[in-house]
Structure formats: C-alpha cells, structure tokens
C-alpha cells in the first residue's frame, strides 16, 4: 500500500517547521483513522493534529499517536463527545505535547484530568464547556507549571479551591473563567502571584465582588480584563482596578 501525501501543510503557527494534519469533521472511526495515519508520508514531521468534531471516534486511536507522530506538539480534539476517558492515559506518552484542546468534550470528568497530570510540558490547555470538571480535577493538574494559557470557560462546577491550584501556575499569560459562577473574591485572592498574567476573562462570574478587584489591581502585567455580566461589582471597584493600571 502506497504512502499518502495527505493534508500535511504548514500549520500557521510560530515555526516554519510546524506541520499540520487536519481531518476535522471526518467520518472515520478509530480503526479506519489509524489505518489512514499509517499511510501518511513523512509522519515524523507532523507537529499539529486537528480532529475537531469527528463524531465516530471513541478514543482508541490515541494509543497510536505517540509512536506514529513522534514530533507531535499540538492535539486539537474539540467537540468529540464520544471519546471515552479510559483512552486518555495514552496522552501521557506524547512527550512533546505543548497544546491540548478539549473544549466541547462535554462528557469528560475529573477522571480524564488524572490522565493529564504527567503532561508537564503543556503550555496551552483548553477545557471550555467541560462542565463536569470539579475542583478535584483541577487539583490533578498541579504539576503543569509551564501552562501559559488555560481556558476554563463554562466549567460551572469549579470553585475557589480550583483557583488555589491555578494560582501556582505562575507562567500563565491568558486565563479564561467565563461563567464559573461559584468563584468569588476569596478565590481570586489565590491568584495574586500570577505576575505574568496579561489577559483575564471573568465574564458572567456573577458572584465576584469588589474584593476580587483588589487582587486584580496588583497584577502588574494585566492588559486585558473582561468583566461583562459580573453583576455584583460596583463602579467604584472597577475604577480601583483602572487606576492601578494606568
């Protein structure tokens, strides 16, 4: 069987050497997807793999990613609601992984995050709308100290204990907690050491009060702060943050 020259193209990311395979929206099941992987020429060059909304995938294909794509740095498997968490353990073998996108995988729970605990090289983690995740799940990520971008919008079961863990990720530049309605000012106080944080989205966190804004005012590199729908904040509190960042 001949190798395929399929869908390997510049990824559009930072490095010219980055190469992308994008099979998003395909109808492959796990077995046929792996068969296709084997036929891709120059697999060792692939750094980014995108499989968004492939509704027939259960996740067994994850076992083949490390041996077939040794240079893989980015895995985008958003909106795959049939993925089974028991296969997430295979992710730990992708030693170069820096970016993992799981938003819209609404079925995943804290158990999936246990399998992510060893991915110490991750810089970008997207768990948007994974609403079954709790503070316990975030606690499993404590060793992911190289994270620079963490997206948790719509993870509505997260509370202040999760923020105590997030506050140790001192390399964070972009943090998104949209609609995390259980967090409040006491939780935000845990984030005072995020001195590299440049963008913070707290939209529709309805329990935030002015206490939270005092902590945000101490973050020296904060350039973008989104507070839309935070109905418990006052104009005086917002003005305090604006004064600190002028």
CSV table of C-alpha atoms in Angstrom, one decimal:
chain,number,residue,atom,x,y,z
A,1,UNK,CA,0.0,0.0,0.0
A,2,UNK,CA,1.5,3.3,-1.0
A,3,UNK,CA,2.0,6.2,1.4
A,4,UNK,CA,-0.4,9.1,1.0
A,5,UNK,CA,0.7,12.7,0.6
A,6,UNK,CA,-2.3,13.8,2.6
A,7,UNK,CA,-3.1,17.0,4.4
A,8,UNK,CA,0.4,17.8,5.6
A,9,UNK,CA,0.8,21.6,5.3
A,10,UNK,CA,2.3,24.5,7.2
A,11,UNK,CA,0.3,24.9,10.4
A,12,UNK,CA,0.3,28.7,10.5
A,13,UNK,CA,1.9,28.6,14.0
A,14,UNK,CA,5.1,30.2,15.1
A,15,UNK,CA,7.7,28.0,13.5
A,16,UNK,CA,8.0,27.4,9.8
A,17,UNK,CA,8.9,23.8,10.6
A,18,UNK,CA,5.5,23.1,12.2
A,19,UNK,CA,3.3,20.8,10.0
A,20,UNK,CA,-0.4,20.2,10.4
A,21,UNK,CA,-2.7,17.3,9.6
A,22,UNK,CA,-6.3,18.4,9.7
A,23,UNK,CA,-9.1,15.8,9.5
A,24,UNK,CA,-11.8,17.7,11.3
A,25,UNK,CA,-15.3,16.7,10.6
A,26,UNK,CA,-14.3,13.4,9.0
A,27,UNK,CA,-16.4,10.3,9.3
A,28,UNK,CA,-13.6,7.9,10.3
A,29,UNK,CA,-14.0,5.6,13.2
A,30,UNK,CA,-10.9,4.8,15.3
A,31,UNK,CA,-9.8,1.8,13.2
A,32,UNK,CA,-10.1,3.5,9.8
A,33,UNK,CA,-8.4,6.6,11.2
A,34,UNK,CA,-5.4,4.7,12.4
A,35,UNK,CA,-5.2,2.9,9.0
A,36,UNK,CA,-5.1,6.3,7.4
A,37,UNK,CA,-2.4,7.5,9.8
A,38,UNK,CA,-0.2,4.6,8.7
A,39,UNK,CA,-0.4,5.7,5.1
A,40,UNK,CA,0.6,9.3,5.7
A,41,UNK,CA,4.0,10.1,4.3
A,42,UNK,CA,6.5,11.9,6.5
A,43,UNK,CA,4.6,11.3,9.7
A,44,UNK,CA,7.7,12.2,11.7
A,45,UNK,CA,7.3,15.8,10.5
A,46,UNK,CA,3.8,16.3,11.9
A,47,UNK,CA,3.6,18.6,14.8
A,48,UNK,CA,-0.1,19.6,14.9
A,49,UNK,CA,-3.0,17.2,14.6
A,50,UNK,CA,-6.6,18.5,14.3
A,51,UNK,CA,-9.6,16.2,14.7
A,52,UNK,CA,-12.4,18.6,15.6
A,53,UNK,CA,-16.0,17.1,15.8
A,54,UNK,CA,-15.3,13.6,14.4
A,55,UNK,CA,-18.4,12.0,15.8
A,56,UNK,CA,-17.5,8.4,15.3
A,57,UNK,CA,-14.2,8.4,17.3
A,58,UNK,CA,-14.2,6.7,20.7
A,59,UNK,CA,-10.6,7.4,21.5
A,60,UNK,CA,-8.7,4.2,21.0
A,61,UNK,CA,-6.8,5.9,18.2
A,62,UNK,CA,-5.0,7.9,21.0
A,63,UNK,CA,-2.8,4.9,21.6
A,64,UNK,CA,-1.2,5.3,18.2
A,65,UNK,CA,-0.3,9.0,18.3
A,66,UNK,CA,3.0,8.8,20.2
A,67,UNK,CA,4.6,6.0,18.0
A,68,UNK,CA,3.3,7.4,14.7
A,69,UNK,CA,3.8,11.1,15.3
A,70,UNK,CA,6.9,11.5,17.5
A,71,UNK,CA,7.1,15.2,16.9
A,72,UNK,CA,3.5,16.0,17.9
A,73,UNK,CA,3.2,19.2,19.9
A,74,UNK,CA,-0.4,20.1,19.4
A,75,UNK,CA,-3.6,18.0,19.6
A,76,UNK,CA,-7.0,19.5,18.9
A,77,UNK,CA,-9.8,17.1,19.6
A,78,UNK,CA,-12.5,19.6,20.5
A,79,UNK,CA,-16.2,18.7,20.3
A,80,UNK,CA,-15.7,14.9,20.3
A,81,UNK,CA,-18.4,13.9,22.7
A,82,UNK,CA,-18.0,10.1,22.2
A,83,UNK,CA,-14.4,10.0,23.4
A,84,UNK,CA,-14.0,7.6,26.3
A,85,UNK,CA,-11.9,8.7,29.2
A,86,UNK,CA,-10.2,5.4,29.6
A,87,UNK,CA,-8.2,6.1,26.5
A,88,UNK,CA,-6.8,9.4,27.8
A,89,UNK,CA,-4.0,7.6,29.6
A,90,UNK,CA,-2.3,7.2,26.2
A,91,UNK,CA,-1.8,11.0,26.1
A,92,UNK,CA,1.0,10.7,28.7
A,93,UNK,CA,3.2,9.1,26.1
A,94,UNK,CA,3.2,12.2,23.8
A,95,UNK,CA,6.3,13.6,25.4
A,96,UNK,CA,6.5,16.8,23.3
A,97,UNK,CA,2.8,17.8,23.7
A,98,UNK,CA,2.5,21.5,24.5
A,99,UNK,CA,-1.1,22.2,23.4
A,100,UNK,CA,-4.2,20.2,24.1
A,101,UNK,CA,-7.7,21.4,23.1
A,102,UNK,CA,-10.7,19.5,24.6
A,103,UNK,CA,-13.4,22.2,24.6
A,104,UNK,CA,-16.8,20.9,23.9
A,105,UNK,CA,-16.0,17.4,25.1
A,106,UNK,CA,-18.8,17.7,27.5
A,107,UNK,CA,-18.7,14.1,28.7
A,108,UNK,CA,-15.2,14.3,30.3
A,109,UNK,CA,-14.9,14.4,34.1
A,110,UNK,CA,-12.2,14.7,36.7
A,111,UNK,CA,-11.1,11.2,35.7
A,112,UNK,CA,-9.8,12.5,32.4
A,113,UNK,CA,-7.7,15.1,34.1
A,114,UNK,CA,-6.0,12.5,36.2
A,115,UNK,CA,-4.5,11.2,32.9
A,116,UNK,CA,-3.3,14.7,32.0
A,117,UNK,CA,-1.3,15.0,35.2
A,118,UNK,CA,2.0,13.8,33.7
A,119,UNK,CA,1.9,16.3,30.7
A,120,UNK,CA,4.3,18.6,32.4
A,121,UNK,CA,5.3,20.3,29.1
A,122,UNK,CA,1.8,21.6,28.4
A,123,UNK,CA,1.6,25.3,27.7
A,124,UNK,CA,-1.9,25.6,26.4
A,125,UNK,CA,-4.9,23.7,27.8
A,126,UNK,CA,-8.5,24.3,26.6
A,127,UNK,CA,-11.3,22.7,28.7
A,128,UNK,CA,-14.1,25.2,27.8
A,129,UNK,CA,-17.6,23.8,28.5
A,130,UNK,CA,-16.3,20.7,30.2
A,131,UNK,CA,-18.9,21.3,32.9
A,132,UNK,CA,-18.4,18.0,34.7
A,133,UNK,CA,-14.9,19.0,35.9
A,134,UNK,CA,-14.7,20.0,39.6
A,135,UNK,CA,-12.0,21.4,41.9
A,136,UNK,CA,-10.7,17.8,42.4
A,137,UNK,CA,-10.0,17.6,38.7
A,138,UNK,CA,-8.1,20.9,38.6
A,139,UNK,CA,-6.0,19.7,41.6
A,140,UNK,CA,-4.7,16.8,39.5
A,141,UNK,CA,-3.0,19.4,37.2
A,142,UNK,CA,-0.8,20.8,39.9
A,143,UNK,CA,2.4,19.7,38.1
A,144,UNK,CA,1.5,21.6,34.9
A,145,UNK,CA,3.6,24.5,35.9
A,146,UNK,CA,4.6,25.6,32.4
A,147,UNK,CA,1.0,26.5,31.5
A,148,UNK,CA,0.7,29.8,29.7
A,149,UNK,CA,-2.9,29.7,28.5
A,150,UNK,CA,-5.7,28.0,30.5
A,151,UNK,CA,-9.3,28.2,29.2
A,152,UNK,CA,-12.0,27.0,31.6
A,153,UNK,CA,-15.0,29.0,30.5
A,154,UNK,CA,-18.3,27.2,31.2
A,155,UNK,CA,-16.7,24.9,33.8
A,156,UNK,CA,-19.5,25.9,36.1
A,157,UNK,CA,-18.7,23.4,38.9
A,158,UNK,CA,-15.3,25.0,39.6
A,159,UNK,CA,-15.0,26.9,42.9
A,160,UNK,CA,-12.4,28.7,44.9
A,161,UNK,CA,-10.4,25.6,45.6
A,162,UNK,CA,-9.6,25.3,41.9
A,163,UNK,CA,-8.2,28.8,42.0
A,164,UNK,CA,-5.8,27.9,44.8
A,165,UNK,CA,-4.2,25.4,42.3
A,166,UNK,CA,-4.4,27.8,39.3
A,167,UNK,CA,-2.6,30.4,41.4
A,168,UNK,CA,0.5,28.3,41.4
A,169,UNK,CA,0.7,28.4,37.6
A,170,UNK,CA,3.0,31.5,37.6
A,171,UNK,CA,3.7,31.3,33.9
A,172,UNK,CA,0.1,32.0,32.9
A,173,UNK,CA,-0.4,34.8,30.4
A,174,UNK,CA,-4.1,34.2,29.5
A,175,UNK,CA,-6.7,32.8,31.9
A,176,UNK,CA,-10.4,32.4,31.0
A,177,UNK,CA,-13.0,31.6,33.6
A,178,UNK,CA,-16.2,32.8,31.9
A,179,UNK,CA,-19.4,31.6,33.6
A,180,UNK,CA,-17.5,30.0,36.5
A,181,UNK,CA,-20.3,31.2,38.8
A,182,UNK,CA,-19.1,29.6,42.0
A,183,UNK,CA,-15.9,31.6,42.3
A,184,UNK,CA,-15.8,34.8,44.4
A,185,UNK,CA,-13.3,37.3,45.8
A,186,UNK,CA,-11.8,34.9,48.2
A,187,UNK,CA,-10.9,32.6,45.3
A,188,UNK,CA,-9.5,35.4,43.2
A,189,UNK,CA,-7.2,36.2,46.2
A,190,UNK,CA,-5.3,33.0,45.4
A,191,UNK,CA,-4.2,34.5,42.0
A,192,UNK,CA,-2.0,37.2,43.4
A,193,UNK,CA,1.2,35.5,42.3
A,194,UNK,CA,0.2,35.5,38.6
A,195,UNK,CA,2.6,38.3,37.8
A,196,UNK,CA,2.9,37.3,34.1
A,197,UNK,CA,-0.9,37.3,33.5
A,198,UNK,CA,-1.8,39.7,30.6
A,199,UNK,CA,-5.4,38.7,29.8
A,200,UNK,CA,-8.1,37.6,32.2
A,201,UNK,CA,-11.7,36.9,31.2
A,202,UNK,CA,-14.1,36.7,34.1
A,203,UNK,CA,-17.3,37.4,32.2
A,204,UNK,CA,-20.5,36.4,33.8
A,205,UNK,CA,-18.9,35.3,37.1
A,206,UNK,CA,-21.9,36.6,38.9
A,207,UNK,CA,-20.6,36.1,42.4
A,208,UNK,CA,-17.5,38.2,42.0
A,209,UNK,CA,-17.4,41.2,44.3
A,210,UNK,CA,-15.1,44.2,44.9
A,211,UNK,CA,-12.8,42.1,47.0
A,212,UNK,CA,-11.8,40.3,43.8
A,213,UNK,CA,-10.8,43.6,42.1
A,214,UNK,CA,-8.3,44.4,44.9
A,215,UNK,CA,-6.3,41.3,43.9
A,216,UNK,CA,-6.6,42.1,40.2
A,217,UNK,CA,-5.3,45.5,40.8
A,218,UNK,CA,-2.0,44.1,42.0
A,219,UNK,CA,-1.2,42.1,38.8
A,220,UNK,CA,1.5,44.2,37.1
A,221,UNK,CA,1.2,43.0,33.5
A,222,UNK,CA,-2.5,42.7,33.2
A,223,UNK,CA,-3.5,44.4,30.0
A,224,UNK,CA,-7.0,42.9,29.2
A,225,UNK,CA,-9.6,42.3,31.9
A,226,UNK,CA,-13.2,41.3,30.9
A,227,UNK,CA,-15.9,41.6,33.5
A,228,UNK,CA,-19.1,41.6,31.4
A,229,UNK,CA,-22.0,40.2,33.3
A,230,UNK,CA,-20.3,40.4,36.7
A,231,UNK,CA,-23.4,41.9,38.3
A,232,UNK,CA,-22.1,42.1,41.9
A,233,UNK,CA,-19.3,44.5,41.0
A,234,UNK,CA,-19.6,48.2,41.6
A,235,UNK,CA,-18.4,51.2,39.6
A,236,UNK,CA,-16.1,52.1,42.5
A,237,UNK,CA,-14.4,48.7,42.4
A,238,UNK,CA,-13.9,48.8,38.7
A,239,UNK,CA,-12.4,52.3,39.0
A,240,UNK,CA,-9.9,51.0,41.5
A,241,UNK,CA,-8.6,48.5,39.0
A,242,UNK,CA,-8.4,51.1,36.3
A,243,UNK,CA,-6.4,53.4,38.5
A,244,UNK,CA,-3.9,50.8,39.3
A,245,UNK,CA,-3.3,50.0,35.6
A,246,UNK,CA,-3.0,53.5,34.2
